[in-house]
Amino acid sequence: MNEKTVGMLAKFTGVSVHTIKYYEKIGLLSSTRREHSNYRSYDIRACTDIYECMKYKNLGFALKEVGNLIKEADSEAIDNLLKKRLEEIDASLSELQELKKRVTDYLVETEEIEKKQGNWYIEEMPDFWIRFQTNNLEYGKNAQLESDGINFMDYAPESKSVLKISRESLNGTENQFSWGQAVRAEYIEDIEKNENVWSRQKGYTRIKGGRAFVLYLKITGPYASEGVLQKKIRKIYRKFQQDAKIPGDAYCVRIKITHDEEGNDWNYLKIYILLKPES
């Protein structure tokens, strides 16, 4: 038999009836109607067309491109489309590699803070830009994260929620803190090129890094507003420098939040205090 019904063609080619009908609907396949029935009938060319469709589909081509490849493209056009597809794959691989790096880096952060929480170290604090959004618990004016095409939230997880606790608050004279979103300076080239403009007019603050006292804490509840975190930092810092005043503000970078069976959320913080802050 030189012609097949759609069911027979499906069995012969290993492609579902639904797929064959859809390919015919969008013009990738053609059939004839049998004279005394309404059944579709497909000749041997349909098998070749189905194979070509599946070949290019499995290479990742869109069906619109598949139609061009099997109906219109000459040898040069096919080569050009294959080269274009390779470029698209390379771009996708680059994006996946970047995504893999982000996930890997964040996993390293979460594992590090689990191992180190409760301890202190001397480490380097990186340079970063921060956009403060609150003063204590009050939202600030014009504190939106998006400004002139830059949105710090787009950089997550490289961007971090940061709690700044003032040096005065750490030394017990007043309770002053603010929340913001921060991004390491190396990620924000547009700000780097226009540092003075961003600092003066756009509401961003540049924090210069350096050698810092660093501690890792796990804490729950309203820890900033009630001064709990400030007391913890002061107690641990005094083990490093007994009876010394804390020299600078604390930048408390939130790495992750977990939840326990009682419904408490636990904030894991990496806290930097520059040992020689800028005057």
mmCIF file of N, CA and C in Angstrom, residues 183-228:
data_model
loop_
_atom_site.group_PDB
_atom_site.id
_atom_site.type_symbol
_atom_site.label_atom_id
_atom_site.label_comp_id
_atom_site.label_asym_id
_atom_site.label_seq_id
_atom_site.Cartn_x
_atom_site.Cartn_y
_atom_site.Cartn_z
ATOM 1 N N VAL A 183 24.909 46.472 46.671
ATOM 2 C CA VAL A 183 25.538 45.692 45.614
ATOM 3 C C VAL A 183 27.030 45.984 45.641
ATOM 4 N N ARG A 184 27.831 44.943 45.519
ATOM 5 C CA ARG A 184 29.278 45.158 45.466
ATOM 6 C C ARG A 184 29.617 46.063 44.286
ATOM 7 N N ALA A 185 30.553 46.955 44.504
ATOM 8 C CA ALA A 185 30.846 48.006 43.528
ATOM 9 C C ALA A 185 31.241 47.446 42.165
ATOM 10 N N GLU A 186 31.866 46.298 42.146
ATOM 11 C CA GLU A 186 32.352 45.735 40.875
ATOM 12 C C GLU A 186 31.225 45.402 39.913
ATOM 13 N N TYR A 187 29.987 45.249 40.428
ATOM 14 C CA TYR A 187 28.869 44.882 39.569
ATOM 15 C C TYR A 187 28.190 46.081 38.918
ATOM 16 N N ILE A 188 28.443 47.298 39.401
ATOM 17 C CA ILE A 188 27.681 48.461 38.948
ATOM 18 C C ILE A 188 28.582 49.398 38.170
ATOM 19 N N GLU A 189 28.818 49.085 36.923
ATOM 20 C CA GLU A 189 29.730 49.897 36.129
ATOM 21 C C GLU A 189 29.184 51.294 35.876
ATOM 22 N N ASP A 190 27.860 51.411 35.671
ATOM 23 C CA ASP A 190 27.286 52.726 35.376
ATOM 24 C C ASP A 190 27.483 53.693 36.540
ATOM 25 N N ILE A 191 27.394 53.181 37.760
ATOM 26 C CA ILE A 191 27.624 54.044 38.915
ATOM 27 C C ILE A 191 29.108 54.389 39.017
ATOM 28 N N GLU A 192 29.961 53.408 38.731
ATOM 29 C CA GLU A 192 31.399 53.644 38.814
ATOM 30 C C GLU A 192 31.825 54.789 37.896
ATOM 31 N N LYS A 193 31.205 54.865 36.710
ATOM 32 C CA LYS A 193 31.587 55.888 35.744
ATOM 33 C C LYS A 193 31.085 57.274 36.150
ATOM 34 N N ASN A 194 30.055 57.309 36.975
ATOM 35 C CA ASN A 194 29.443 58.597 37.338
ATOM 36 C C ASN A 194 29.287 58.686 38.860
ATOM 37 N N GLU A 195 30.376 58.368 39.559
ATOM 38 C CA GLU A 195 30.294 58.223 41.009
ATOM 39 C C GLU A 195 29.767 59.471 41.708
ATOM 40 N N ASN A 196 30.265 60.640 41.354
ATOM 41 C CA ASN A 196 29.858 61.858 42.049
ATOM 42 C C ASN A 196 28.375 62.154 41.838
ATOM 43 N N VAL A 197 27.907 61.932 40.593
ATOM 44 C CA VAL A 197 26.496 62.176 40.297
ATOM 45 C C VAL A 197 25.618 61.235 41.108
ATOM 46 N N TRP A 198 25.972 59.961 41.107
ATOM 47 C CA TRP A 198 25.152 58.979 41.828
ATOM 48 C C TRP A 198 25.144 59.272 43.323
ATOM 49 N N SER A 199 26.269 59.668 43.860
ATOM 50 C CA SER A 199 26.341 59.930 45.295
ATOM 51 C C SER A 199 25.534 61.163 45.689
ATOM 52 N N ARG A 200 25.678 62.240 44.897
ATOM 53 C CA ARG A 200 25.035 63.507 45.279
ATOM 54 C C ARG A 200 23.558 63.550 44.935
ATOM 55 N N GLN A 201 23.199 63.031 43.741
ATOM 56 C CA GLN A 201 21.856 63.277 43.222
ATOM 57 C C GLN A 201 20.922 62.064 43.263
ATOM 58 N N LYS A 202 21.467 60.872 43.241
ATOM 59 C CA LYS A 202 20.624 59.694 43.040
ATOM 60 C C LYS A 202 20.332 58.899 44.303
ATOM 61 N N GLY A 203 20.903 59.297 45.428
ATOM 62 C CA GLY A 203 20.565 58.640 46.679
ATOM 63 C C GLY A 203 21.331 57.369 46.967
ATOM 64 N N TYR A 204 22.457 57.157 46.291
ATOM 65 C CA TYR A 204 23.291 55.995 46.559
ATOM 66 C C TYR A 204 24.479 56.412 47.416
ATOM 67 N N THR A 205 24.924 55.500 48.276
ATOM 68 C CA THR A 205 26.063 55.777 49.140
ATOM 69 C C THR A 205 27.162 54.767 48.847
ATOM 70 N N ARG A 206 28.376 55.263 48.618
ATOM 71 C CA ARG A 206 29.511 54.398 48.361
ATOM 72 C C ARG A 206 30.187 54.072 49.693
ATOM 73 N N ILE A 207 30.308 52.790 49.985
ATOM 74 C CA ILE A 207 30.981 52.347 51.194
ATOM 75 C C ILE A 207 32.314 51.731 50.779
ATOM 76 N N LYS A 208 33.405 52.368 51.197
ATOM 77 C CA LYS A 208 34.724 51.860 50.859
ATOM 78 C C LYS A 208 35.098 50.733 51.821
ATOM 79 N N GLY A 209 35.564 49.637 51.257
ATOM 80 C CA GLY A 209 35.913 48.478 52.067
ATOM 81 C C GLY A 209 37.288 48.597 52.707
ATOM 82 N N GLY A 210 37.717 47.507 53.303
ATOM 83 C CA GLY A 210 39.017 47.472 53.964
ATOM 84 C C GLY A 210 39.038 46.390 55.020
ATOM 85 N N ARG A 211 40.080 46.402 55.807
ATOM 86 C CA ARG A 211 40.244 45.403 56.860
ATOM 87 C C ARG A 211 39.150 45.608 57.902
ATOM 88 N N ALA A 212 38.474 44.507 58.238
ATOM 89 C CA ALA A 212 37.295 44.651 59.100
ATOM 90 C C ALA A 212 37.201 43.531 60.129
ATOM 91 N N PHE A 213 36.588 43.874 61.237
ATOM 92 C CA PHE A 213 36.145 42.882 62.219
ATOM 93 C C PHE A 213 34.852 42.280 61.681
ATOM 94 N N VAL A 214 34.822 40.959 61.555
ATOM 95 C CA VAL A 214 33.671 40.288 60.944
ATOM 96 C C VAL A 214 33.133 39.234 61.893
ATOM 97 N N LEU A 215 31.828 39.228 62.087
ATOM 98 C CA LEU A 215 31.206 38.175 62.882
ATOM 99 C C LEU A 215 29.970 37.639 62.176
ATOM 100 N N TYR A 216 29.630 36.428 62.517
ATOM 101 C CA TYR A 216 28.519 35.716 61.885
ATOM 102 C C TYR A 216 27.506 35.383 62.968
ATOM 103 N N LEU A 217 26.267 35.843 62.767
ATOM 104 C CA LEU A 217 25.245 35.648 63.786
ATOM 105 C C LEU A 217 23.946 35.104 63.195
ATOM 106 N N LYS A 218 23.235 34.364 64.014
ATOM 107 C CA LYS A 218 21.896 33.872 63.704
ATOM 108 C C LYS A 218 20.977 34.460 64.762
ATOM 109 N N ILE A 219 19.934 35.174 64.293
ATOM 110 C CA ILE A 219 19.118 35.925 65.245
ATOM 111 C C ILE A 219 17.683 35.998 64.756
ATOM 112 N N THR A 220 16.745 36.131 65.691
ATOM 113 C CA THR A 220 15.334 36.217 65.343
ATOM 114 C C THR A 220 14.681 37.375 66.079
ATOM 115 N N GLY A 221 13.436 37.659 65.706
ATOM 116 C CA GLY A 221 12.679 38.715 66.371
ATOM 117 C C GLY A 221 13.043 40.100 65.885
ATOM 118 N N PRO A 222 12.504 41.139 66.510
ATOM 119 C CA PRO A 222 12.805 42.538 66.139
ATOM 120 C C PRO A 222 14.160 42.961 66.700
ATOM 121 N N TYR A 223 15.207 42.352 66.201
ATOM 122 C CA TYR A 223 16.532 42.458 66.811
ATOM 123 C C TYR A 223 17.148 43.843 66.693
ATOM 124 N N ALA A 224 16.821 44.590 65.628
ATOM 125 C CA ALA A 224 17.421 45.923 65.473
ATOM 126 C C ALA A 224 16.674 46.963 66.302
ATOM 127 N N SER A 225 15.353 46.969 66.178
ATOM 128 C CA SER A 225 14.574 48.009 66.846
ATOM 129 C C SER A 225 14.629 47.903 68.365
ATOM 130 N N GLU A 226 14.834 46.693 68.895
ATOM 131 C CA GLU A 226 14.896 46.527 70.346
ATOM 132 C C GLU A 226 16.322 46.478 70.876
ATOM 133 N N GLY A 227 17.287 46.660 69.988
ATOM 134 C CA GLY A 227 18.679 46.746 70.421
ATOM 135 C C GLY A 227 19.343 45.426 70.750
ATOM 136 N N VAL A 228 18.687 44.305 70.439
ATOM 137 C CA VAL A 228 19.248 42.997 70.773
ATOM 138 C C VAL A 228 20.531 42.733 69.986
#
